[in-house]
Amino acid sequence: MRIAVLTGGGDCPGLNGAIKWVTKTALDPLLAKKRSVTFDVIGIRDGWKGLVEVDPGCPESLTRHTMKLDEEIVRTWDRYGGTNLGTSRTNPFNSKNDASQKVMDNIDRLGINVIVAIGGEDTLGVASKLHRLGIKTIGIPKTIDGDLAGTDYSLGFDSAVNIIMEEIDRLRTTAGSHNRIFVVETMGRHAGWLALHGGECSGAYIILIPEHRFDMERVCDLLEERRGREIQYSIIVVSEGATMTVNKEFCKDNKVDEFGHRSLGGIAAYIAKEIEGKTGLETRHVTLSHLQRGGSPSARDRLMARWFGIAAVDMIVNEDFGRMVSYRHGEITSVPMKDVTDHLNLIDVDKYYDTERYNGKRSIL
Ligand code: F6P
């Protein structure tokens, strides 16, 4: 059986580990003896784009868009961030330029029996649609935003939260020395998990998330309440997708990707300016941006990548196609992909967010 692995959407630490463990588990000689099926593994470069653009009859195109994977090639991959297969936001089901038939033909011509797609709602949405069209697919959850439904963990989230925490630790010394307010913008297009967890573990004074519209006046009041107390500076963490009671969207430009998403950014700069204007408190802003997706994977991401990769191969052996590996209540399991790609895992505000303090809730049970 030929397994093809691909990574789609935004890169993050943990992807290479998942590719490594799919490959190692599929090619494991001890396991091979116990199975009624043997595998070979290829990587598809640049996500779904590779399957759209490859010409299986042309050797140069095969080298450009695919890569043979074996245990020796992937041996050290789990230590490194990014994705050695490359990624893209290509959507073969894009209504303006539907390439789904081409992808199906290329899967056939490449002799691929099953695809392991590592990605978030967009990448797995494509895998789910292909499965409905008769292609065998398995999903591995990845998104630093933490908004993928059907799983309690997605690759990349823990590394990103650690980066946010480390950067805020750094900001504290300079914020304290100058008695300044710092507004830190995190990623998180629809969900505020990165801002909430990053803000909570670094002790931010205010955390603003997309799931609860915030009022600029209230932000300023909260800062005023602190003025003159022994704490001379404050850290505000805001998710790039946070919205105000006054409707205003913060986008980098007018471009929309193939899945219909806009490029968000700029809310921290806006908030910093508003705070200075309304309170006179000296305020700076920092947009963490793609730093949150860089560097090597945290211990948790390495471990989860390993478990997810192994589980994906178990699912292939068991013929559990059309499903995504999932981490639920402390255990590895799987869920149907069609059930996780039609909605997002957003923060339950009543449970986790204090709408008065604009911070994590101080009541847990
Ligand atoms: O994939 C999720 C994400 O990291 C979002 O948090 C962010 O809005 C987006 O990707 C940025 O995408 P790009 O890398 O295309 O700028």
XYZ file of C-alpha atoms and ligand atoms in Angstrom:
381
model
C 0.000 0.000 0.000
C 1.351 3.447 -0.829
C 0.843 6.130 1.825
C 1.196 9.780 0.801
C 1.759 12.362 3.544
C 1.182 16.086 3.137
C 1.050 19.197 5.322
C -1.316 22.093 4.569
C -2.150 25.566 5.912
C 0.101 27.556 8.246
C 3.290 25.751 9.245
C 4.162 25.109 12.903
C 6.424 23.045 15.127
C 5.283 19.409 15.344
C 4.569 18.816 11.653
C 7.944 17.215 10.950
C 7.541 14.922 13.953
C 4.171 13.701 12.689
C 5.643 12.994 9.216
C 8.535 11.126 10.843
C 6.275 8.932 12.955
C 3.885 8.105 10.111
C 6.916 7.007 8.098
C 8.682 5.100 10.874
C 5.530 3.291 11.992
C 4.510 2.380 8.442
C 7.968 1.013 7.619
C 8.731 -0.600 10.993
C 10.132 -4.086 10.211
C 8.839 -5.689 13.430
C 5.310 -4.387 12.862
C 5.489 -5.345 9.177
C 5.826 -9.024 10.163
C 2.557 -8.857 12.105
C 0.566 -7.059 9.401
C -1.111 -8.469 6.343
C -0.121 -5.346 4.415
C 3.231 -3.669 3.682
C 3.707 0.031 3.012
C 5.808 2.500 1.167
C 5.627 6.192 2.007
C 5.947 9.290 -0.134
C 5.735 12.937 0.859
C 3.739 15.387 -1.257
C 5.421 18.783 -1.328
C 3.510 22.004 -0.597
C 0.236 20.516 0.602
C -2.669 20.053 -1.836
C -0.801 22.257 -4.317
C 1.613 19.364 -4.932
C -1.237 17.066 -5.950
C -2.756 19.749 -8.192
C 0.495 20.610 -9.984
C 2.336 17.282 -10.231
C 2.615 15.607 -13.621
C 3.127 11.932 -12.688
C 4.478 11.141 -16.178
C 7.339 13.639 -15.917
C 10.395 12.699 -13.765
C 11.340 16.362 -13.095
C 7.796 17.115 -11.958
C 7.848 14.062 -9.680
C 11.077 15.298 -8.073
C 9.642 18.788 -7.739
C 6.339 17.739 -6.126
C 6.984 14.448 -4.335
C 9.633 12.928 -2.111
C 10.314 9.324 -1.136
C 10.361 8.963 2.639
C 12.188 6.302 4.637
C 13.444 5.867 8.165
C 16.887 7.275 7.401
C 15.525 10.393 5.678
C 13.130 11.308 8.513
C 15.429 10.223 11.380
C 16.095 13.710 12.817
C 12.979 15.532 11.586
C 11.116 15.611 14.901
C 13.654 18.057 16.361
C 12.904 20.762 13.831
C 10.060 23.235 13.374
C 8.319 24.137 10.119
C 7.559 21.410 7.606
C 10.246 19.769 5.480
C 7.530 18.917 2.933
C 6.502 22.550 2.510
C 2.942 23.812 2.742
C 0.372 25.934 0.932
C -3.150 27.244 1.307
C -4.232 25.687 -2.021
C -7.848 24.540 -2.087
C -8.534 22.009 -4.888
C -12.285 22.570 -4.349
C -11.948 26.328 -4.830
C -15.148 27.298 -6.685
C -13.274 29.722 -8.972
C -10.885 27.042 -10.202
C -11.977 23.520 -9.206
C -9.023 21.127 -9.451
C -10.542 18.231 -7.520
C -10.780 15.912 -10.558
C -7.132 16.619 -11.381
C -6.158 15.746 -7.804
C -8.129 12.479 -7.989
C -6.485 11.579 -11.314
C -3.026 12.358 -9.916
C -3.673 10.253 -6.809
C -4.525 7.365 -9.119
C -1.568 7.931 -11.445
C 0.854 8.172 -8.499
C -0.402 4.814 -7.195
C -1.410 6.387 -3.878
C -3.710 4.189 -1.775
C -4.159 6.463 1.211
C -3.424 10.090 2.050
C -2.435 11.271 5.524
C -3.234 14.998 5.607
C -1.775 16.998 8.488
C -3.590 20.294 8.927
C -6.412 22.352 10.349
C -10.041 22.811 9.319
C -9.172 23.850 5.733
C -6.696 21.062 4.928
C -8.834 18.430 6.646
C -11.953 19.843 4.976
C -10.344 18.940 1.625
C -9.392 15.477 2.948
C -12.968 14.956 4.081
C -14.408 15.977 0.687
C -11.967 13.672 -1.112
C -13.016 10.834 1.154
C -16.635 11.411 0.175
C -15.471 11.053 -3.447
C -13.951 7.641 -2.696
C -10.348 8.518 -1.750
C -8.968 6.932 1.421
C -7.857 9.735 3.725
C -6.753 10.113 7.349
C -6.338 13.445 9.168
C -3.847 14.562 11.818
C -4.891 17.754 13.696
C -2.641 20.799 13.471
C -3.323 24.454 14.239
C -1.606 26.895 16.549
C -4.989 28.627 16.933
C -6.355 25.595 18.831
C -9.737 26.027 17.138
C -10.050 22.626 15.447
C -13.135 20.770 16.703
C -13.165 17.095 17.699
C -9.849 17.065 19.557
C -8.480 18.468 22.811
C -5.078 19.030 21.192
C -3.757 20.104 17.798
C -0.062 20.224 16.863
C 1.681 23.570 17.221
C -0.448 25.059 19.992
C 1.855 24.308 22.925
C 4.981 25.578 21.165
C 3.137 28.797 20.248
C 1.884 29.384 23.815
C 5.434 28.893 25.108
C 6.725 31.470 22.635
C 4.049 33.973 23.721
C 4.987 33.407 27.365
C 8.715 33.812 26.703
C 8.211 37.007 24.706
C 5.982 38.515 27.393
C 8.580 37.616 30.042
C 11.059 39.634 27.970
C 8.679 42.555 27.564
C 8.070 42.769 31.307
C 11.570 43.977 32.142
C 11.471 46.794 29.618
C 7.808 47.639 30.371
C 8.674 47.823 34.083
C 11.808 49.901 33.586
C 9.889 52.520 31.589
C 6.522 52.312 33.394
C 4.783 51.562 30.122
C 1.745 49.673 28.935
C 2.490 46.978 26.349
C -0.180 45.626 24.001
C 0.851 42.224 22.614
C -0.968 40.880 19.535
C -1.150 37.107 19.159
C -2.456 35.014 16.288
C -5.924 33.488 16.523
C -8.208 34.327 13.661
C -11.511 33.109 15.090
C -10.569 31.727 18.493
C -8.790 33.357 21.425
C -7.079 30.258 22.842
C -3.561 31.531 22.125
C -4.283 34.922 23.698
C -6.116 33.419 26.678
C -3.625 30.672 27.521
C -0.596 32.803 26.562
C -1.961 35.705 28.620
C -2.924 33.559 31.596
C 0.405 31.773 31.899
C 2.331 35.021 31.603
C 0.119 36.940 34.031
C -1.279 39.527 31.594
C -3.514 42.178 33.173
C -6.008 42.264 30.288
C -6.747 39.603 27.664
C -8.966 40.336 24.657
C -10.421 37.492 22.607
C -12.618 37.200 19.477
C -15.345 35.348 21.390
C -16.208 38.413 23.496
C -16.505 41.898 22.000
C -14.547 44.393 24.068
C -15.233 48.012 24.903
C -12.279 50.405 24.603
C -13.656 52.529 27.465
C -13.661 49.494 29.740
C -10.035 48.692 28.813
C -9.062 52.251 29.777
C -11.087 52.071 33.023
C -9.283 48.885 33.996
C -5.939 50.590 33.408
C -7.062 53.646 35.400
C -8.023 51.377 38.320
C -4.396 50.317 38.465
C -2.859 53.766 38.063
C -0.906 54.900 41.123
C -0.844 51.446 42.685
C 2.517 49.761 43.231
C 2.360 48.192 39.746
C 3.615 50.761 37.259
C 3.125 48.881 34.019
C 0.602 46.531 32.440
C 0.615 43.840 29.772
C -2.433 43.538 27.525
C -2.701 40.487 25.262
C -5.032 40.759 22.290
C -5.931 38.141 19.747
C -5.601 39.320 16.111
C -9.266 38.407 15.588
C -10.643 40.241 18.634
C -13.493 42.646 17.925
C -14.838 45.736 19.636
C -18.336 46.759 20.589
C -17.906 49.382 17.863
C -17.649 47.301 14.695
C -14.163 47.477 13.219
C -12.126 44.740 11.519
C -8.337 44.833 11.436
C -6.906 43.405 8.199
C -3.451 43.736 6.671
C -4.871 44.109 3.158
C -7.931 43.256 1.077
C -6.666 39.885 -0.110
C -8.624 36.700 0.569
C -6.987 33.240 0.437
C -8.444 30.209 -1.396
C -10.440 29.242 1.672
C -11.942 32.723 1.988
C -9.769 33.964 4.893
C -8.450 37.500 5.182
C -5.012 38.353 6.582
C -5.607 39.835 10.015
C -3.370 42.266 11.877
C -3.138 45.740 13.348
C -5.436 45.606 16.360
C -2.608 46.018 18.916
C -1.380 49.196 17.235
C -4.916 50.588 17.288
C -5.464 49.750 20.964
C -2.088 51.236 21.980
C -2.940 54.515 20.236
C -6.395 54.630 21.800
C -5.007 54.022 25.304
C -2.441 56.809 24.966
C -5.076 59.162 23.574
C -7.689 58.396 26.221
C -5.518 57.958 29.349
C -2.189 59.623 28.629
C -0.421 56.424 29.743
C 2.657 55.735 27.636
C 1.844 52.657 25.545
C 3.757 50.483 23.063
C 2.607 47.540 20.988
C 4.217 44.314 19.720
C 2.793 41.984 17.086
C 4.228 38.510 17.649
C 3.015 37.371 14.240
C 4.906 34.453 12.662
C 7.394 34.229 15.526
C 4.629 32.190 17.161
C 4.958 29.557 14.442
C 8.768 29.463 14.385
C 11.499 27.517 16.123
C 11.682 23.973 17.396
C 8.752 22.016 18.858
C 8.080 21.956 22.604
C 8.242 18.628 24.444
C 4.450 18.363 24.242
C 4.399 18.926 20.493
C 7.125 16.308 19.969
C 5.221 13.775 22.024
C 1.833 14.495 20.443
C 3.373 14.422 16.943
C 4.759 10.983 17.714
C 1.471 9.645 19.083
C -0.586 11.191 16.265
C 1.740 9.764 13.589
C 1.628 6.280 15.118
C -2.175 6.432 15.488
C -2.588 7.456 11.835
C -0.844 4.258 10.729
C -2.916 2.167 13.174
C -5.995 3.669 11.523
C -4.727 2.753 8.057
C -4.074 -0.838 9.183
C -7.572 -0.960 10.709
C -9.076 0.662 7.575
C -10.568 3.548 9.595
C -10.601 5.949 6.673
C -12.285 9.359 6.537
C -11.333 9.944 10.180
C -9.037 12.310 12.080
C -6.719 11.266 14.889
C -7.931 12.937 18.065
C -6.751 13.502 21.631
C -9.730 13.304 23.965
C -9.813 13.190 27.771
C -6.159 12.180 27.916
C -6.375 9.408 25.325
C -5.652 9.023 21.631
C -8.762 8.144 19.650
C -10.302 9.138 16.307
C -13.361 11.021 15.050
C -15.062 11.279 11.629
C -13.474 14.140 9.684
C -16.827 15.320 8.368
C -17.906 16.061 11.950
C -14.942 18.318 12.749
C -14.599 20.452 9.644
C -17.972 22.201 9.693
C -17.559 24.136 12.957
C -14.805 25.546 15.171
C -13.747 24.966 18.751
C -14.235 28.456 20.214
C -13.790 29.559 23.832
C -16.844 28.992 26.007
C -16.965 32.513 27.443
C -19.265 31.617 30.356
C -16.877 28.920 31.456
C -13.436 30.397 30.841
C -13.618 34.193 30.470
C -14.292 36.980 32.930
C -16.238 39.573 30.939
C -15.757 42.249 33.639
C -12.028 41.926 34.174
C -11.320 40.976 30.537
C -9.196 38.052 31.701
C -9.347 34.339 32.437
C -12.089 33.438 34.863
C -11.214 33.191 38.573
C -13.652 30.399 39.222
C -12.917 27.033 37.719
C -15.135 24.414 39.320
O -3.055 28.981 10.418
C -3.512 29.800 11.404
C -2.783 31.117 11.415
O -1.574 30.989 12.103
C -3.677 32.207 11.970
O -3.557 32.332 13.350
C -3.210 33.426 11.219
O -4.274 34.349 11.094
C -2.822 32.889 9.897
O -2.470 31.553 10.093
C -1.681 33.622 9.236
O -1.443 33.038 8.004
P -0.247 33.334 7.017
O 0.899 32.471 7.423
O -0.792 32.938 5.694
O 0.103 34.775 7.133
